[in-house]
Amino acid sequence: MNEEFNIPYYIFEEIVSYVEKGKKLAHWNNIRILLRMAIINNRLTKEQVEFLEKTYK
């Protein structure tokens, strides 16, 4: 799998905020919604989203 891919900036910002603020569940749920929308809009693949979820959750 190619782990070097472009994460949409709005998702990147949310992940950084999530990590900096202590990984709160409510914040992660918002990120998951954004990730699902990115799949629907063909911005990320399902595999890329799975990688992000495993890496940052």
PDB file of N, CA, C and O in Angstrom:
ATOM      1  N   MET A   1       0.849  -1.188   0.000  1.00  0.00           N
ATOM      2  CA  MET A   1       0.000   0.000   0.000  1.00  0.00           C
ATOM      3  C   MET A   1       0.888   1.243   0.000  1.00  0.00           C
ATOM      4  O   MET A   1       1.896   1.293   0.686  1.00  0.00           O
ATOM      5  N   ASN A   2       0.466   2.222  -0.710  1.00  0.00           N
ATOM      6  CA  ASN A   2       1.181   3.492  -0.767  1.00  0.00           C
ATOM      7  C   ASN A   2       0.784   4.337   0.430  1.00  0.00           C
ATOM      8  O   ASN A   2      -0.329   4.826   0.529  1.00  0.00           O
ATOM      9  N   GLU A   3       1.729   4.528   1.358  1.00  0.00           N
ATOM     10  CA  GLU A   3       1.448   5.332   2.546  1.00  0.00           C
ATOM     11  C   GLU A   3       1.730   6.810   2.333  1.00  0.00           C
ATOM     12  O   GLU A   3       1.530   7.610   3.230  1.00  0.00           O
ATOM     13  N   GLU A   4       2.188   7.180   1.160  1.00  0.00           N
ATOM     14  CA  GLU A   4       2.435   8.579   0.845  1.00  0.00           C
ATOM     15  C   GLU A   4       1.320   9.062  -0.068  1.00  0.00           C
ATOM     16  O   GLU A   4       1.329   8.829  -1.265  1.00  0.00           O
ATOM     17  N   PHE A   5       0.343   9.715   0.528  1.00  0.00           N
ATOM     18  CA  PHE A   5      -0.783  10.229  -0.242  1.00  0.00           C
ATOM     19  C   PHE A   5      -1.175  11.582   0.316  1.00  0.00           C
ATOM     20  O   PHE A   5      -0.795  11.944   1.426  1.00  0.00           O
ATOM     21  N   ASN A   6      -1.916  12.314  -0.444  1.00  0.00           N
ATOM     22  CA  ASN A   6      -2.329  13.658  -0.054  1.00  0.00           C
ATOM     23  C   ASN A   6      -3.614  13.616   0.756  1.00  0.00           C
ATOM     24  O   ASN A   6      -4.659  13.220   0.260  1.00  0.00           O
ATOM     25  N   ILE A   7      -3.498  14.030   2.006  1.00  0.00           N
ATOM     26  CA  ILE A   7      -4.665  14.125   2.866  1.00  0.00           C
ATOM     27  C   ILE A   7      -5.262  15.510   2.653  1.00  0.00           C
ATOM     28  O   ILE A   7      -4.537  16.505   2.715  1.00  0.00           O
ATOM     29  N   PRO A   8      -6.566  15.597   2.404  1.00  0.00           N
ATOM     30  CA  PRO A   8      -7.173  16.925   2.277  1.00  0.00           C
ATOM     31  C   PRO A   8      -6.842  17.780   3.505  1.00  0.00           C
ATOM     32  O   PRO A   8      -6.828  17.284   4.632  1.00  0.00           O
ATOM     33  N   TYR A   9      -6.567  19.047   3.259  1.00  0.00           N
ATOM     34  CA  TYR A   9      -6.078  19.935   4.327  1.00  0.00           C
ATOM     35  C   TYR A   9      -7.043  20.028   5.504  1.00  0.00           C
ATOM     36  O   TYR A   9      -6.621  20.044   6.652  1.00  0.00           O
ATOM     37  N   TYR A  10      -8.336  20.077   5.230  1.00  0.00           N
ATOM     38  CA  TYR A  10      -9.309  20.197   6.326  1.00  0.00           C
ATOM     39  C   TYR A  10      -9.264  18.964   7.235  1.00  0.00           C
ATOM     40  O   TYR A  10      -9.464  19.075   8.440  1.00  0.00           O
ATOM     41  N   ILE A  11      -8.979  17.797   6.691  1.00  0.00           N
ATOM     42  CA  ILE A  11      -8.843  16.594   7.508  1.00  0.00           C
ATOM     43  C   ILE A  11      -7.525  16.626   8.260  1.00  0.00           C
ATOM     44  O   ILE A  11      -7.463  16.283   9.445  1.00  0.00           O
ATOM     45  N   PHE A  12      -6.474  17.058   7.596  1.00  0.00           N
ATOM     46  CA  PHE A  12      -5.163  17.185   8.239  1.00  0.00           C
ATOM     47  C   PHE A  12      -5.255  18.085   9.468  1.00  0.00           C
ATOM     48  O   PHE A  12      -4.772  17.734  10.546  1.00  0.00           O
ATOM     49  N   GLU A  13      -5.911  19.233   9.324  1.00  0.00           N
ATOM     50  CA  GLU A  13      -6.063  20.170  10.447  1.00  0.00           C
ATOM     51  C   GLU A  13      -6.809  19.529  11.610  1.00  0.00           C
ATOM     52  O   GLU A  13      -6.451  19.714  12.766  1.00  0.00           O
ATOM     53  N   GLU A  14      -7.850  18.781  11.308  1.00  0.00           N
ATOM     54  CA  GLU A  14      -8.632  18.130  12.356  1.00  0.00           C
ATOM     55  C   GLU A  14      -7.814  17.060  13.078  1.00  0.00           C
ATOM     56  O   GLU A  14      -7.901  16.926  14.298  1.00  0.00           O
ATOM     57  N   ILE A  15      -7.019  16.299  12.340  1.00  0.00           N
ATOM     58  CA  ILE A  15      -6.186  15.269  12.968  1.00  0.00           C
ATOM     59  C   ILE A  15      -5.133  15.912  13.864  1.00  0.00           C
ATOM     60  O   ILE A  15      -4.899  15.456  14.989  1.00  0.00           O
ATOM     61  N   VAL A  16      -4.510  16.985  13.413  1.00  0.00           N
ATOM     62  CA  VAL A  16      -3.516  17.686  14.236  1.00  0.00           C
ATOM     63  C   VAL A  16      -4.172  18.205  15.515  1.00  0.00           C
ATOM     64  O   VAL A  16      -3.642  18.028  16.614  1.00  0.00           O
ATOM     65  N   SER A  17      -5.324  18.811  15.389  1.00  0.00           N
ATOM     66  CA  SER A  17      -6.039  19.317  16.558  1.00  0.00           C
ATOM     67  C   SER A  17      -6.398  18.177  17.501  1.00  0.00           C
ATOM     68  O   SER A  17      -6.253  18.287  18.724  1.00  0.00           O
ATOM     69  N   TYR A  18      -6.845  17.071  16.961  1.00  0.00           N
ATOM     70  CA  TYR A  18      -7.209  15.893  17.743  1.00  0.00           C
ATOM     71  C   TYR A  18      -6.016  15.391  18.564  1.00  0.00           C
ATOM     72  O   TYR A  18      -6.133  15.123  19.750  1.00  0.00           O
ATOM     73  N   VAL A  19      -4.865  15.299  17.934  1.00  0.00           N
ATOM     74  CA  VAL A  19      -3.665  14.817  18.615  1.00  0.00           C
ATOM     75  C   VAL A  19      -3.204  15.826  19.670  1.00  0.00           C
ATOM     76  O   VAL A  19      -2.879  15.452  20.799  1.00  0.00           O
ATOM     77  N   GLU A  20      -3.212  17.100  19.332  1.00  0.00           N
ATOM     78  CA  GLU A  20      -2.742  18.131  20.261  1.00  0.00           C
ATOM     79  C   GLU A  20      -3.647  18.281  21.486  1.00  0.00           C
ATOM     80  O   GLU A  20      -3.174  18.595  22.569  1.00  0.00           O
ATOM     81  N   LYS A  21      -4.937  18.046  21.311  1.00  0.00           N
ATOM     82  CA  LYS A  21      -5.885  18.271  22.409  1.00  0.00           C
ATOM     83  C   LYS A  21      -6.180  17.020  23.226  1.00  0.00           C
ATOM     84  O   LYS A  21      -7.086  17.026  24.042  1.00  0.00           O
ATOM     85  N   GLY A  22      -5.452  15.956  23.007  1.00  0.00           N
ATOM     86  CA  GLY A  22      -5.597  14.804  23.875  1.00  0.00           C
ATOM     87  C   GLY A  22      -6.506  13.687  23.400  1.00  0.00           C
ATOM     88  O   GLY A  22      -6.996  12.918  24.216  1.00  0.00           O
ATOM     89  N   LYS A  23      -6.751  13.602  22.140  1.00  0.00           N
ATOM     90  CA  LYS A  23      -7.492  12.483  21.559  1.00  0.00           C
ATOM     91  C   LYS A  23      -8.831  12.217  22.243  1.00  0.00           C
ATOM     92  O   LYS A  23      -9.043  11.184  22.851  1.00  0.00           O
ATOM     93  N   LYS A  24      -9.746  13.136  22.117  1.00  0.00           N
ATOM     94  CA  LYS A  24     -11.080  12.984  22.692  1.00  0.00           C
ATOM     95  C   LYS A  24     -11.995  12.260  21.701  1.00  0.00           C
ATOM     96  O   LYS A  24     -11.958  12.531  20.505  1.00  0.00           O
ATOM     97  N   LEU A  25     -12.810  11.363  22.216  1.00  0.00           N
ATOM     98  CA  LEU A  25     -13.662  10.530  21.376  1.00  0.00           C
ATOM     99  C   LEU A  25     -14.596  11.357  20.484  1.00  0.00           C
ATOM    100  O   LEU A  25     -14.744  11.060  19.303  1.00  0.00           O
ATOM    101  N   ALA A  26     -15.199  12.389  21.020  1.00  0.00           N
ATOM    102  CA  ALA A  26     -16.122  13.203  20.226  1.00  0.00           C
ATOM    103  C   ALA A  26     -15.401  13.830  19.033  1.00  0.00           C
ATOM    104  O   ALA A  26     -15.954  13.887  17.936  1.00  0.00           O
ATOM    105  N   HIS A  27     -14.183  14.264  19.249  1.00  0.00           N
ATOM    106  CA  HIS A  27     -13.398  14.846  18.155  1.00  0.00           C
ATOM    107  C   HIS A  27     -13.084  13.773  17.118  1.00  0.00           C
ATOM    108  O   HIS A  27     -13.150  14.031  15.915  1.00  0.00           O
ATOM    109  N   TRP A  28     -12.737  12.569  17.560  1.00  0.00           N
ATOM    110  CA  TRP A  28     -12.422  11.488  16.614  1.00  0.00           C
ATOM    111  C   TRP A  28     -13.654  11.139  15.775  1.00  0.00           C
ATOM    112  O   TRP A  28     -13.538  10.871  14.579  1.00  0.00           O
ATOM    113  N   ASN A  29     -14.829  11.153  16.373  1.00  0.00           N
ATOM    114  CA  ASN A  29     -16.050  10.857  15.614  1.00  0.00           C
ATOM    115  C   ASN A  29     -16.251  11.860  14.488  1.00  0.00           C
ATOM    116  O   ASN A  29     -16.684  11.491  13.398  1.00  0.00           O
ATOM    117  N   ASN A  30     -15.932  13.125  14.718  1.00  0.00           N
ATOM    118  CA  ASN A  30     -16.020  14.143  13.664  1.00  0.00           C
ATOM    119  C   ASN A  30     -15.019  13.853  12.546  1.00  0.00           C
ATOM    120  O   ASN A  30     -15.339  14.008  11.369  1.00  0.00           O
ATOM    121  N   ILE A  31     -13.832  13.427  12.918  1.00  0.00           N
ATOM    122  CA  ILE A  31     -12.814  13.097  11.915  1.00  0.00           C
ATOM    123  C   ILE A  31     -13.277  11.907  11.080  1.00  0.00           C
ATOM    124  O   ILE A  31     -13.119  11.900   9.856  1.00  0.00           O
ATOM    125  N   ARG A  32     -13.854  10.911  11.719  1.00  0.00           N
ATOM    126  CA  ARG A  32     -14.343   9.740  10.974  1.00  0.00           C
ATOM    127  C   ARG A  32     -15.404  10.143   9.953  1.00  0.00           C
ATOM    128  O   ARG A  32     -15.432   9.628   8.839  1.00  0.00           O
ATOM    129  N   ILE A  33     -16.259  11.082  10.322  1.00  0.00           N
ATOM    130  CA  ILE A  33     -17.267  11.566   9.377  1.00  0.00           C
ATOM    131  C   ILE A  33     -16.588  12.231   8.181  1.00  0.00           C
ATOM    132  O   ILE A  33     -16.954  11.987   7.031  1.00  0.00           O
ATOM    133  N   LEU A  34     -15.591  13.069   8.449  1.00  0.00           N
ATOM    134  CA  LEU A  34     -14.851  13.721   7.362  1.00  0.00           C
ATOM    135  C   LEU A  34     -14.155  12.696   6.474  1.00  0.00           C
ATOM    136  O   LEU A  34     -14.117  12.842   5.246  1.00  0.00           O
ATOM    137  N   LEU A  35     -13.600  11.661   7.079  1.00  0.00           N
ATOM    138  CA  LEU A  35     -12.922  10.619   6.298  1.00  0.00           C
ATOM    139  C   LEU A  35     -13.912   9.886   5.397  1.00  0.00           C
ATOM    140  O   LEU A  35     -13.609   9.604   4.229  1.00  0.00           O
ATOM    141  N   ARG A  36     -15.091   9.601   5.907  1.00  0.00           N
ATOM    142  CA  ARG A  36     -16.114   8.930   5.083  1.00  0.00           C
ATOM    143  C   ARG A  36     -16.552   9.830   3.924  1.00  0.00           C
ATOM    144  O   ARG A  36     -16.766   9.364   2.814  1.00  0.00           O
ATOM    145  N   MET A  37     -16.675  11.119   4.208  1.00  0.00           N
ATOM    146  CA  MET A  37     -17.032  12.053   3.139  1.00  0.00           C
ATOM    147  C   MET A  37     -15.932  12.124   2.076  1.00  0.00           C
ATOM    148  O   MET A  37     -16.212  12.253   0.892  1.00  0.00           O
ATOM    149  N   ALA A  38     -14.685  12.026   2.505  1.00  0.00           N
ATOM    150  CA  ALA A  38     -13.570  12.047   1.562  1.00  0.00           C
ATOM    151  C   ALA A  38     -13.617  10.837   0.638  1.00  0.00           C
ATOM    152  O   ALA A  38     -13.271  10.936  -0.543  1.00  0.00           O
ATOM    153  N   ILE A  39     -14.056   9.691   1.153  1.00  0.00           N
ATOM    154  CA  ILE A  39     -14.219   8.509   0.298  1.00  0.00           C
ATOM    155  C   ILE A  39     -15.316   8.769  -0.725  1.00  0.00           C
ATOM    156  O   ILE A  39     -15.130   8.527  -1.921  1.00  0.00           O
ATOM    157  N   ILE A  40     -16.443   9.267  -0.264  1.00  0.00           N
ATOM    158  CA  ILE A  40     -17.579   9.527  -1.153  1.00  0.00           C
ATOM    159  C   ILE A  40     -17.197  10.513  -2.253  1.00  0.00           C
ATOM    160  O   ILE A  40     -17.608  10.361  -3.408  1.00  0.00           O
ATOM    161  N   ASN A  41     -16.390  11.509  -1.907  1.00  0.00           N
ATOM    162  CA  ASN A  41     -15.993  12.547  -2.868  1.00  0.00           C
ATOM    163  C   ASN A  41     -14.732  12.186  -3.645  1.00  0.00           C
ATOM    164  O   ASN A  41     -14.150  13.045  -4.315  1.00  0.00           O
ATOM    165  N   ASN A  42     -14.295  10.934  -3.516  1.00  0.00           N
ATOM    166  CA  ASN A  42     -13.114  10.434  -4.227  1.00  0.00           C
ATOM    167  C   ASN A  42     -11.844  11.213  -3.921  1.00  0.00           C
ATOM    168  O   ASN A  42     -10.971  11.368  -4.777  1.00  0.00           O
ATOM    169  N   ARG A  43     -11.733  11.713  -2.697  1.00  0.00           N
ATOM    170  CA  ARG A  43     -10.516  12.406  -2.270  1.00  0.00           C
ATOM    171  C   ARG A  43      -9.526  11.436  -1.637  1.00  0.00           C
ATOM    172  O   ARG A  43      -8.330  11.664  -1.644  1.00  0.00           O
ATOM    173  N   LEU A  44     -10.063  10.355  -1.015  1.00  0.00           N
ATOM    174  CA  LEU A  44      -9.256   9.300  -0.418  1.00  0.00           C
ATOM    175  C   LEU A  44      -9.879   7.957  -0.771  1.00  0.00           C
ATOM    176  O   LEU A  44     -11.080   7.865  -0.991  1.00  0.00           O
ATOM    177  N   THR A  45      -9.044   6.918  -0.781  1.00  0.00           N
ATOM    178  CA  THR A  45      -9.574   5.573  -0.997  1.00  0.00           C
ATOM    179  C   THR A  45      -9.930   4.954   0.356  1.00  0.00           C
ATOM    180  O   THR A  45      -9.489   5.430   1.407  1.00  0.00           O
ATOM    181  N   LYS A  46     -10.677   3.885   0.315  1.00  0.00           N
ATOM    182  CA  LYS A  46     -11.040   3.180   1.542  1.00  0.00           C
ATOM    183  C   LYS A  46      -9.774   2.702   2.273  1.00  0.00           C
ATOM    184  O   LYS A  46      -9.694   2.780   3.494  1.00  0.00           O
ATOM    185  N   GLU A  47      -8.799   2.233   1.523  1.00  0.00           N
ATOM    186  CA  GLU A  47      -7.558   1.757   2.117  1.00  0.00           C
ATOM    187  C   GLU A  47      -6.792   2.884   2.806  1.00  0.00           C
ATOM    188  O   GLU A  47      -6.207   2.705   3.872  1.00  0.00           O
ATOM    189  N   GLN A  48      -6.776   4.057   2.202  1.00  0.00           N
ATOM    190  CA  GLN A  48      -6.107   5.205   2.807  1.00  0.00           C
ATOM    191  C   GLN A  48      -6.793   5.608   4.104  1.00  0.00           C
ATOM    192  O   GLN A  48      -6.141   5.909   5.097  1.00  0.00           O
ATOM    193  N   VAL A  49      -8.112   5.588   4.120  1.00  0.00           N
ATOM    194  CA  VAL A  49      -8.865   5.926   5.323  1.00  0.00           C
ATOM    195  C   VAL A  49      -8.587   4.901   6.415  1.00  0.00           C
ATOM    196  O   VAL A  49      -8.368   5.268   7.577  1.00  0.00           O
ATOM    197  N   GLU A  50      -8.554   3.637   6.061  1.00  0.00           N
ATOM    198  CA  GLU A  50      -8.238   2.602   7.046  1.00  0.00           C
ATOM    199  C   GLU A  50      -6.847   2.822   7.642  1.00  0.00           C
ATOM    200  O   GLU A  50      -6.641   2.663   8.840  1.00  0.00           O
ATOM    201  N   PHE A  51      -5.893   3.197   6.813  1.00  0.00           N
ATOM    202  CA  PHE A  51      -4.540   3.473   7.281  1.00  0.00           C
ATOM    203  C   PHE A  51      -4.539   4.636   8.270  1.00  0.00           C
ATOM    204  O   PHE A  51      -3.936   4.562   9.341  1.00  0.00           O
ATOM    205  N   LEU A  52      -5.238   5.709   7.946  1.00  0.00           N
ATOM    206  CA  LEU A  52      -5.315   6.865   8.834  1.00  0.00           C
ATOM    207  C   LEU A  52      -5.983   6.506  10.154  1.00  0.00           C
ATOM    208  O   LEU A  52      -5.525   6.928  11.222  1.00  0.00           O
ATOM    209  N   GLU A  53      -7.047   5.726  10.089  1.00  0.00           N
ATOM    210  CA  GLU A  53      -7.733   5.328  11.305  1.00  0.00           C
ATOM    211  C   GLU A  53      -6.833   4.483  12.213  1.00  0.00           C
ATOM    212  O   GLU A  53      -6.788   4.696  13.416  1.00  0.00           O
ATOM    213  N   LYS A  54      -6.099   3.552  11.634  1.00  0.00           N
ATOM    214  CA  LYS A  54      -5.193   2.708  12.421  1.00  0.00           C
ATOM    215  C   LYS A  54      -4.041   3.526  12.997  1.00  0.00           C
ATOM    216  O   LYS A  54      -3.583   3.268  14.104  1.00  0.00           O
ATOM    217  N   THR A  55      -3.580   4.514  12.253  1.00  0.00           N
ATOM    218  CA  THR A  55      -2.427   5.312  12.671  1.00  0.00           C
ATOM    219  C   THR A  55      -2.772   6.297  13.790  1.00  0.00           C
ATOM    220  O   THR A  55      -2.011   6.452  14.724  1.00  0.00           O
ATOM    221  N   TYR A  56      -3.936   6.930  13.714  1.00  0.00           N
ATOM    222  CA  TYR A  56      -4.221   8.033  14.634  1.00  0.00           C
ATOM    223  C   TYR A  56      -5.256   7.753  15.708  1.00  0.00           C
ATOM    224  O   TYR A  56      -5.383   8.532  16.631  1.00  0.00           O
ATOM    225  N   LYS A  57      -5.985   6.673  15.643  1.00  0.00           N
ATOM    226  CA  LYS A  57      -6.995   6.437  16.676  1.00  0.00           C
ATOM    227  C   LYS A  57      -6.407   5.915  17.933  1.00  0.00           C
ATOM    228  O   LYS A  57      -5.532   5.473  18.334  1.00  0.00           O
TER     229      LYS A  57
END
